[in-house]
PDB file of C-alpha atoms in Angstrom:
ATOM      1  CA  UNK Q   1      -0.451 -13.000   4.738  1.00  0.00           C
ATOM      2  CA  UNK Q   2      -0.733 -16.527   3.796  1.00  0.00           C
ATOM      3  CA  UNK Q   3       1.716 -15.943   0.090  1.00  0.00           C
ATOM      4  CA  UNK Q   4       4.320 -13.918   2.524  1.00  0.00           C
ATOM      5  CA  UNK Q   5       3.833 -16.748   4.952  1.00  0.00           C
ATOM      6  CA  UNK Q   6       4.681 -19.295   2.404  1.00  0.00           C
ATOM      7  CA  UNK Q   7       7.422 -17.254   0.866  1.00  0.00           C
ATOM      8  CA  UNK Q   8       8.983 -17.024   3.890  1.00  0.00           C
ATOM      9  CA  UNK Q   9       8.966 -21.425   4.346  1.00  0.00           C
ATOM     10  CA  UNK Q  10      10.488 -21.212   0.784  1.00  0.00           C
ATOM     11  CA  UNK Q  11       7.127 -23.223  -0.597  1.00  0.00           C
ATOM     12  CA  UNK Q  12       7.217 -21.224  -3.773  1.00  0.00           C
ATOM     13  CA  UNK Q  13       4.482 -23.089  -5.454  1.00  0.00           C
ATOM     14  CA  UNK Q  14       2.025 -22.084  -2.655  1.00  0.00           C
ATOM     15  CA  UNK Q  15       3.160 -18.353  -2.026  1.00  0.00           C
ATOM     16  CA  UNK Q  16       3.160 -17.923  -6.704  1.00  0.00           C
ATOM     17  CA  UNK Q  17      -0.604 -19.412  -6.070  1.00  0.00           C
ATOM     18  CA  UNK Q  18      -1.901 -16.967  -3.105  1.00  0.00           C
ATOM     19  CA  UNK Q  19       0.304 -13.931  -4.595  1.00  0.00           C
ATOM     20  CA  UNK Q  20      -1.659 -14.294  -8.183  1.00  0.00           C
ATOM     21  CA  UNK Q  21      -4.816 -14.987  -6.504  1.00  0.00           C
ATOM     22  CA  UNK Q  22      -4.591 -11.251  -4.226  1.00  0.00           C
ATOM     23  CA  UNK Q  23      -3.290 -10.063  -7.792  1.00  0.00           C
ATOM     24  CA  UNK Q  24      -6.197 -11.497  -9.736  1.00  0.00           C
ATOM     25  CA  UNK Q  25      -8.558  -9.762  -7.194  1.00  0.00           C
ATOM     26  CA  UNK Q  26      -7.243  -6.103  -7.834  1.00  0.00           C
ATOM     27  CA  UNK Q  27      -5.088  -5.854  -4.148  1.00  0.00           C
ATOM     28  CA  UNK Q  28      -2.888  -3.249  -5.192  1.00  0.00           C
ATOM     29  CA  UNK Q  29      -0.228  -3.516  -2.392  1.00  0.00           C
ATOM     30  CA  UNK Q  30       3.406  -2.626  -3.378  1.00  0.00           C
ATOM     31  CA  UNK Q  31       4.541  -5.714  -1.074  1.00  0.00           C
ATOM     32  CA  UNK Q  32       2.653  -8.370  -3.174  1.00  0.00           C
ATOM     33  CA  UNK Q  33       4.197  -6.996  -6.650  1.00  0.00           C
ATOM     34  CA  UNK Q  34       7.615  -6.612  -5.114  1.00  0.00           C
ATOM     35  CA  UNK Q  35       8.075 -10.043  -3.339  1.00  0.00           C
ATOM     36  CA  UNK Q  36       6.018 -11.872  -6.758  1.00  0.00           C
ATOM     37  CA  UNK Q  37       8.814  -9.796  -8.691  1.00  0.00           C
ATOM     38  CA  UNK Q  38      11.630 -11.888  -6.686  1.00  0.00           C
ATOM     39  CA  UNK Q  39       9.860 -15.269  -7.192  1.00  0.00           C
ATOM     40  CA  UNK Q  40       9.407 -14.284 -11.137  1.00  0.00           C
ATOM     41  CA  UNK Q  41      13.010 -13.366 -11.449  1.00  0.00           C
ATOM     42  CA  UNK Q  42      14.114 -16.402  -9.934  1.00  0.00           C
ATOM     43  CA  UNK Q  43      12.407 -18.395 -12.514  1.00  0.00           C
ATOM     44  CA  UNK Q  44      14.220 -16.186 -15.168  1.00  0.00           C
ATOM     45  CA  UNK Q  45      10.852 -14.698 -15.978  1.00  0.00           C
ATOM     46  CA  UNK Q  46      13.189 -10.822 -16.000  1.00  0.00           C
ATOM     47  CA  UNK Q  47      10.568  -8.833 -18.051  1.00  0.00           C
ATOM     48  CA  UNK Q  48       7.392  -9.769 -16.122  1.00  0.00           C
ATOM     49  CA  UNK Q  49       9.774  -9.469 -12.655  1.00  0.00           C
ATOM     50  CA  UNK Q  50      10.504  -6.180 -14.097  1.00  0.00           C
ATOM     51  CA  UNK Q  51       6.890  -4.998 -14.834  1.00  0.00           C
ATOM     52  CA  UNK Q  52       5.211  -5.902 -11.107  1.00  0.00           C
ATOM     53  CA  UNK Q  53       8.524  -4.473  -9.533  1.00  0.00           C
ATOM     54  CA  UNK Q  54       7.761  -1.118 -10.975  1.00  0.00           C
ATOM     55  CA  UNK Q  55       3.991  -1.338 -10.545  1.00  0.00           C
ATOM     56  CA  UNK Q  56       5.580  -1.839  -6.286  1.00  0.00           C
ATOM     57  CA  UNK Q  57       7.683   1.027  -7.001  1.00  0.00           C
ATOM     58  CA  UNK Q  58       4.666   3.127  -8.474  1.00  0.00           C
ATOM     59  CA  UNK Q  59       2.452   2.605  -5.146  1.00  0.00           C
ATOM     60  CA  UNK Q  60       5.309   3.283  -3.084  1.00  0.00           C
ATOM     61  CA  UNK Q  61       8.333   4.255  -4.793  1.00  0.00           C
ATOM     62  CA  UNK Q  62      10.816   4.964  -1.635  1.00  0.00           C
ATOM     63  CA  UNK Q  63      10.460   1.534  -1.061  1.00  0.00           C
ATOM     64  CA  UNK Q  64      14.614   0.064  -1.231  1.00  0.00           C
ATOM     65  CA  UNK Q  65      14.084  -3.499  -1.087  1.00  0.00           C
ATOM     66  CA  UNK Q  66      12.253  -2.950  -4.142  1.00  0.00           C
ATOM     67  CA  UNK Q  67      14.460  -0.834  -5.961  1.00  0.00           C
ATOM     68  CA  UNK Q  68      17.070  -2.905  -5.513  1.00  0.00           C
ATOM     69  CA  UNK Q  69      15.516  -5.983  -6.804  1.00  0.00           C
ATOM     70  CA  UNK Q  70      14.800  -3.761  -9.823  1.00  0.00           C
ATOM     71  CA  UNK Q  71      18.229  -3.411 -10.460  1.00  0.00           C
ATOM     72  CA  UNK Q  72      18.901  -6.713  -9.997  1.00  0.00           C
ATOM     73  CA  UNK Q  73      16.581  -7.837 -12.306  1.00  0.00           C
ATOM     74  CA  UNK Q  74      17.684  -5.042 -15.189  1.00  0.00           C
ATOM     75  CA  UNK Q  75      21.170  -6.143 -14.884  1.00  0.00           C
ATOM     76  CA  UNK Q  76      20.493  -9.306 -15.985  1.00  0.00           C
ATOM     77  CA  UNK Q  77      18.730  -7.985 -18.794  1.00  0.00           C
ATOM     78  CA  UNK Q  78      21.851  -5.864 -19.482  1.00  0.00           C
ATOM     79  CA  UNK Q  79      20.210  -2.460 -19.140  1.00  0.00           C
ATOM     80  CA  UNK Q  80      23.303  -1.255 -17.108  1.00  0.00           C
ATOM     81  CA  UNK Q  81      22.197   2.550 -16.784  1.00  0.00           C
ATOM     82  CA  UNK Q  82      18.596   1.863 -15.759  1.00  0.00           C
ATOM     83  CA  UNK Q  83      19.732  -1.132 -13.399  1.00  0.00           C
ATOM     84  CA  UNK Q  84      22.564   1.638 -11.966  1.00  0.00           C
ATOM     85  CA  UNK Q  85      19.965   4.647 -11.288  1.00  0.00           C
ATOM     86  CA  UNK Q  86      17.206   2.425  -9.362  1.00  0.00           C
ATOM     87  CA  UNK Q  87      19.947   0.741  -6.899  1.00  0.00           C
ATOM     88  CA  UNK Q  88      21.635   4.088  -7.021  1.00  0.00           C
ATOM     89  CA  UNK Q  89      18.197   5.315  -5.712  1.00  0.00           C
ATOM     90  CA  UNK Q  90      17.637   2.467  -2.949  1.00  0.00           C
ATOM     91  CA  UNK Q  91      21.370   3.482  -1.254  1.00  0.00           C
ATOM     92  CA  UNK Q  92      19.765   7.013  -1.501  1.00  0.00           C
ATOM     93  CA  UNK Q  93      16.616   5.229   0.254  1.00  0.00           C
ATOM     94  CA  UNK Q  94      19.105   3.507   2.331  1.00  0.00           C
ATOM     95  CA  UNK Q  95      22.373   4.270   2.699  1.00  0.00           C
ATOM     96  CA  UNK Q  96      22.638   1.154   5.237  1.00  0.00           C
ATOM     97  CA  UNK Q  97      21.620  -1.775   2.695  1.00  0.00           C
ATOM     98  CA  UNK Q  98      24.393  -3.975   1.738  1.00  0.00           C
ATOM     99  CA  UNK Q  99      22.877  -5.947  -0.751  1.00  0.00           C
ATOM    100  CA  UNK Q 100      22.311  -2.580  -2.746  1.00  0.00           C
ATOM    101  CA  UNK Q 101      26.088  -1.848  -3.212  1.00  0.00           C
ATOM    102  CA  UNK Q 102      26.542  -5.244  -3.845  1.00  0.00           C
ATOM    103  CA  UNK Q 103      24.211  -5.120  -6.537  1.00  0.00           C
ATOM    104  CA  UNK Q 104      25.703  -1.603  -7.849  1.00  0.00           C
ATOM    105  CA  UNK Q 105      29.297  -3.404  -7.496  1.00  0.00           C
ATOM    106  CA  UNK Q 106      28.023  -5.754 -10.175  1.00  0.00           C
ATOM    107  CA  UNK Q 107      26.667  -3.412 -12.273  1.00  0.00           C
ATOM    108  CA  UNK Q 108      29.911  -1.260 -12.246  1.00  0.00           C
ATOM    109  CA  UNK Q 109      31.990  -4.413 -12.798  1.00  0.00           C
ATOM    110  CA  UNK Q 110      29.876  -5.163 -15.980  1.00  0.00           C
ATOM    111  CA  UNK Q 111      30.255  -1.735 -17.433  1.00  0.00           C
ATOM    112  CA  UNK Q 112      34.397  -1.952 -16.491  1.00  0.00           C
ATOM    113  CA  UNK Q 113      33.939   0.484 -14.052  1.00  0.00           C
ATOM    114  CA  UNK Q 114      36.247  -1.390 -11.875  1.00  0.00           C
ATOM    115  CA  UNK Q 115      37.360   1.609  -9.287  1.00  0.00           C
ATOM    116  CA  UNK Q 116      33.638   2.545  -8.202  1.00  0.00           C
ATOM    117  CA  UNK Q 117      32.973  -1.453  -8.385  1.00  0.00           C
ATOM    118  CA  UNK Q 118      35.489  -1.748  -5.651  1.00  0.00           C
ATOM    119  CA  UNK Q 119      34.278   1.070  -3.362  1.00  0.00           C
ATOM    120  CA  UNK Q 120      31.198  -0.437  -3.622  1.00  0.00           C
ATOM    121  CA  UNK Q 121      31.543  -3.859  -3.012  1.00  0.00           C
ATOM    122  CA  UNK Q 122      33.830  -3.116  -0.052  1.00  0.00           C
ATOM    123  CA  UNK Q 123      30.904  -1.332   1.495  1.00  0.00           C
ATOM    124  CA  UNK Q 124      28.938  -3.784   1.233  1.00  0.00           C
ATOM    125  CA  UNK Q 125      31.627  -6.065   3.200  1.00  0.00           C
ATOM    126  CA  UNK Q 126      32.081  -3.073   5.783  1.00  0.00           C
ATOM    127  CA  UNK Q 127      28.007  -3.076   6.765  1.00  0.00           C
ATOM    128  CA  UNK Q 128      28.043  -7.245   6.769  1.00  0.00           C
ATOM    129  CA  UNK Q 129      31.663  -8.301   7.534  1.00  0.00           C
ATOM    130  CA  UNK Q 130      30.535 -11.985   6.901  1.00  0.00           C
ATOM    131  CA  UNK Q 131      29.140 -11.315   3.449  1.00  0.00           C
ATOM    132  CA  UNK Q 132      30.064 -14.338   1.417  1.00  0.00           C
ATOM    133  CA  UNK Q 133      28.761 -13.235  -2.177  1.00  0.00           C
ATOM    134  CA  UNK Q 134      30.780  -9.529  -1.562  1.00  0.00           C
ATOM    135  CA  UNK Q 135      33.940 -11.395  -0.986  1.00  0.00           C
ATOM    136  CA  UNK Q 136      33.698 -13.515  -3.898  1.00  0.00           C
ATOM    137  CA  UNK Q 137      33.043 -10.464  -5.854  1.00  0.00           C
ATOM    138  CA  UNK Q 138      35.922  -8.720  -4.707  1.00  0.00           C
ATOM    139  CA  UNK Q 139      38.394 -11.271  -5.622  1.00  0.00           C
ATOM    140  CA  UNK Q 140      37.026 -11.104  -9.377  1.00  0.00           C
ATOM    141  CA  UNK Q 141      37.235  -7.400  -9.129  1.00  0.00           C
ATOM    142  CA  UNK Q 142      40.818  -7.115  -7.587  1.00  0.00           C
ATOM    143  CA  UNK Q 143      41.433  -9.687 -10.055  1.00  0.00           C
ATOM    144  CA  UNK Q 144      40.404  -7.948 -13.353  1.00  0.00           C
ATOM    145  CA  UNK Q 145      42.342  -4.935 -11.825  1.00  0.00           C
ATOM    146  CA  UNK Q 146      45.529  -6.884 -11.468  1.00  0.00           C
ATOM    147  CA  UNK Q 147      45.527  -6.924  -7.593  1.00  0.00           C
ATOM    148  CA  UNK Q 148      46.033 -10.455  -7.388  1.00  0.00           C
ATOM    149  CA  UNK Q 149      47.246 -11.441  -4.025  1.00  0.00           C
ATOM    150  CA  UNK Q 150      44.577  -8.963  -2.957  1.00  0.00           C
ATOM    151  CA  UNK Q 151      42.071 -10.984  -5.097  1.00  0.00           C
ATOM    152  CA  UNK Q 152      43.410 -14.222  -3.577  1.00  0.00           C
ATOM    153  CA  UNK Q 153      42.664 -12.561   0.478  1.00  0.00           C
ATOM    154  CA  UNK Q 154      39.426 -12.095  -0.573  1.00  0.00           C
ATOM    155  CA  UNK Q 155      38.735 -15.078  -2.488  1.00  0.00           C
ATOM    156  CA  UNK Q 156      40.319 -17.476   0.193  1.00  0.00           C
ATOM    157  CA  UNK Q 157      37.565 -14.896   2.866  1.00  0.00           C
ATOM    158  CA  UNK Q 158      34.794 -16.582   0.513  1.00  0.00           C
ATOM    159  CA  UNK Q 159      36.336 -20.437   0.654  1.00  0.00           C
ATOM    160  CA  UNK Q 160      36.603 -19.763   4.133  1.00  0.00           C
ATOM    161  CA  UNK Q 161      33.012 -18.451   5.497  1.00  0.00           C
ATOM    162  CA  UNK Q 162      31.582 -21.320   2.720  1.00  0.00           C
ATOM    163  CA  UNK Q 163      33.895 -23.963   1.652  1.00  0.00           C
ATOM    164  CA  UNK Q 164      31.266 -26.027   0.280  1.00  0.00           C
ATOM    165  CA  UNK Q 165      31.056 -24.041  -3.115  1.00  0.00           C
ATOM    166  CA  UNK Q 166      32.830 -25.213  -5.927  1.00  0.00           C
ATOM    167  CA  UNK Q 167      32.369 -22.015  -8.107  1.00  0.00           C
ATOM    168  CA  UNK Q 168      34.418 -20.096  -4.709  1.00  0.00           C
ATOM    169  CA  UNK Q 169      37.553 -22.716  -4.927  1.00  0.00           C
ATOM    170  CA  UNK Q 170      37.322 -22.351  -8.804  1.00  0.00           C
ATOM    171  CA  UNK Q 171      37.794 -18.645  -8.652  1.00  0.00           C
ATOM    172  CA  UNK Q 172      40.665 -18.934  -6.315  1.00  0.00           C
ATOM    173  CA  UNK Q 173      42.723 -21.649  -8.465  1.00  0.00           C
ATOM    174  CA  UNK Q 174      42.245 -19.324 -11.646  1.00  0.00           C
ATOM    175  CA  UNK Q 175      44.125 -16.480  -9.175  1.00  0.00           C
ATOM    176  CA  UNK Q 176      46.223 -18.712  -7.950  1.00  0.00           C
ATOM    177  CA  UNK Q 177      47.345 -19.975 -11.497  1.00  0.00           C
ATOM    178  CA  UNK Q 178      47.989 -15.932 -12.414  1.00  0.00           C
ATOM    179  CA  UNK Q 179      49.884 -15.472  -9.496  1.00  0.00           C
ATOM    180  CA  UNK Q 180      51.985 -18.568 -10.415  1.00  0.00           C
ATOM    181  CA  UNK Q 181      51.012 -20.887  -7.828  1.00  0.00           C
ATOM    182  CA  UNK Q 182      50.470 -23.839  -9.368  1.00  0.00           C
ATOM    183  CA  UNK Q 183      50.136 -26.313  -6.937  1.00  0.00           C
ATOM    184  CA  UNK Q 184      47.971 -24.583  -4.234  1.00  0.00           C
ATOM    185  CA  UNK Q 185      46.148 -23.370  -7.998  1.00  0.00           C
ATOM    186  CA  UNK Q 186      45.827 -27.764  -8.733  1.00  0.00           C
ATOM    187  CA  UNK Q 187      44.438 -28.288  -5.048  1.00  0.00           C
ATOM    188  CA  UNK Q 188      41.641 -25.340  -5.352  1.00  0.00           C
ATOM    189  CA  UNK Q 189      41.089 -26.474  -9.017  1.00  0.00           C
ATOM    190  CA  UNK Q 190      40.707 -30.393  -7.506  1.00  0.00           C
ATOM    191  CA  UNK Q 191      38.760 -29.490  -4.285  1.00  0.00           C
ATOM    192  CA  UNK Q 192      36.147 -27.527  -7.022  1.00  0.00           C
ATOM    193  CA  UNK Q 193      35.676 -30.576  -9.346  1.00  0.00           C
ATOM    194  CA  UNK Q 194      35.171 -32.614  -5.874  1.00  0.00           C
ATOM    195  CA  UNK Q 195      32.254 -30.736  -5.034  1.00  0.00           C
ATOM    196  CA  UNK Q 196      31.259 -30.303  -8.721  1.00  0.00           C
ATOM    197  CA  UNK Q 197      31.998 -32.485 -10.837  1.00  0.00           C
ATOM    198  CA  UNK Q 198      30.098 -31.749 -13.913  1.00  0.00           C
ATOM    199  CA  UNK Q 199      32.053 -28.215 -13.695  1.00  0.00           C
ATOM    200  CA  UNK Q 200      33.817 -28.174 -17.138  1.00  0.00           C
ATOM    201  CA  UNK Q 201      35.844 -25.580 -17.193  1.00  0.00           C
ATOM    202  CA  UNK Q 202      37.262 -26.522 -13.840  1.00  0.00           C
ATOM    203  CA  UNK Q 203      38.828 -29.891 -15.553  1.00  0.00           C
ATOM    204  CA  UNK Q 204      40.170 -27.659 -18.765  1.00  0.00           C
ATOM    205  CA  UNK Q 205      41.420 -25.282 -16.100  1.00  0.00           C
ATOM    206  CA  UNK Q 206      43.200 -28.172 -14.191  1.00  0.00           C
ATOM    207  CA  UNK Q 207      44.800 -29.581 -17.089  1.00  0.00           C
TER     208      UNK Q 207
END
């Protein structure tokens, strides 16, 4: 209770203390490998995320959260069909869990599956209508598909619910600069450097 408790404040360093200590003392509870998974992936540690997300999934493996994280966390160790049949698995779980799609959107997108990426993503918009990270995915998608002004709705939907993330008003000057909109391309490219400025290829993009 105390590691969840912790978790949940965002005090890391305490919950990665109690969560190995209930570890070191044999609790075998599919919560405490799961949310330890999340904190291990965060640190980039992907293989040992990996191994106590599947040692949750093997004490209770209908649990979504869980495999979703797992595909996460596979992703971004580019094993695309694993990562794909474990979030496949948690929309199965639950067919009401936006980050899952999102995740599956990702996974499609990196294995140019850019149709099904779509669907995806835009379910996970239609469950949570203010999800940030799914419109900012979208406009890539759309993008990479050639939709651009429907890349640049999308992508102006993420500037819009956050403004205050550079990487968002980078995205929309590169679609801005395809669609041939220069200037409104220079003033997303600008307001990006603003609120990064050690964001290189936001001043190669500008000039």
């Amino acid at each position: 209770n105390k590691a969840i408790e912790f978790h949940l404040q965002g005090n890391i360093l305490e919950a990665t203390k109690y969560y190995k200590y209930c570890i070191e003392k044999g609790l075998n509870n599919s919560r405490v490998f799961s949310n330890y998974g999340i904190i291990l992936k965060d640190q980039g540690k992907l293989k040992e995320a990996a191994l106590l997300t599947k040692k949750a999934l093997k004490i209770k493996p209908n649990f979504a959260i869980a495999n979703c994280n797992l595909g996460n966390i596979l992703r971004r160790l580019e094993n695309f069909k694993e990562a794909e049949i474990y979030t496949r698995k948690a929309i199965k779980i639950n067919p009401n869990f936006p980050n899952a799609y999102l995740t599956l959107g990702n996974i499609l997108c990196d294995i140019k599956k850019l149709n099904e990426a779509e669907i995806s993503t835009r379910k996970a918009i239609s469950l949570k209508p203010d999800y940030i990270e799914a419109y900012n995915n979208l406009g890539k998608i759309l993008k990479d598909q050639g939709k651009l002004k429907e890349a640049e709705l999308s992508q102006r939907k993420a500037v819009e619910l956050k403004p205050n993330i550079a990487n968002y008003h980078y995205n929309l000057g590169i679609i801005q600069n395809e669609l041939g909109d220069l200037k409104e391309a220079e003033i997303s490219t600008c307001k990006a450097i603003e609120l990064k400025p050690e964001l290189g290829d936001a001043h190669y993009n500008l000039g």
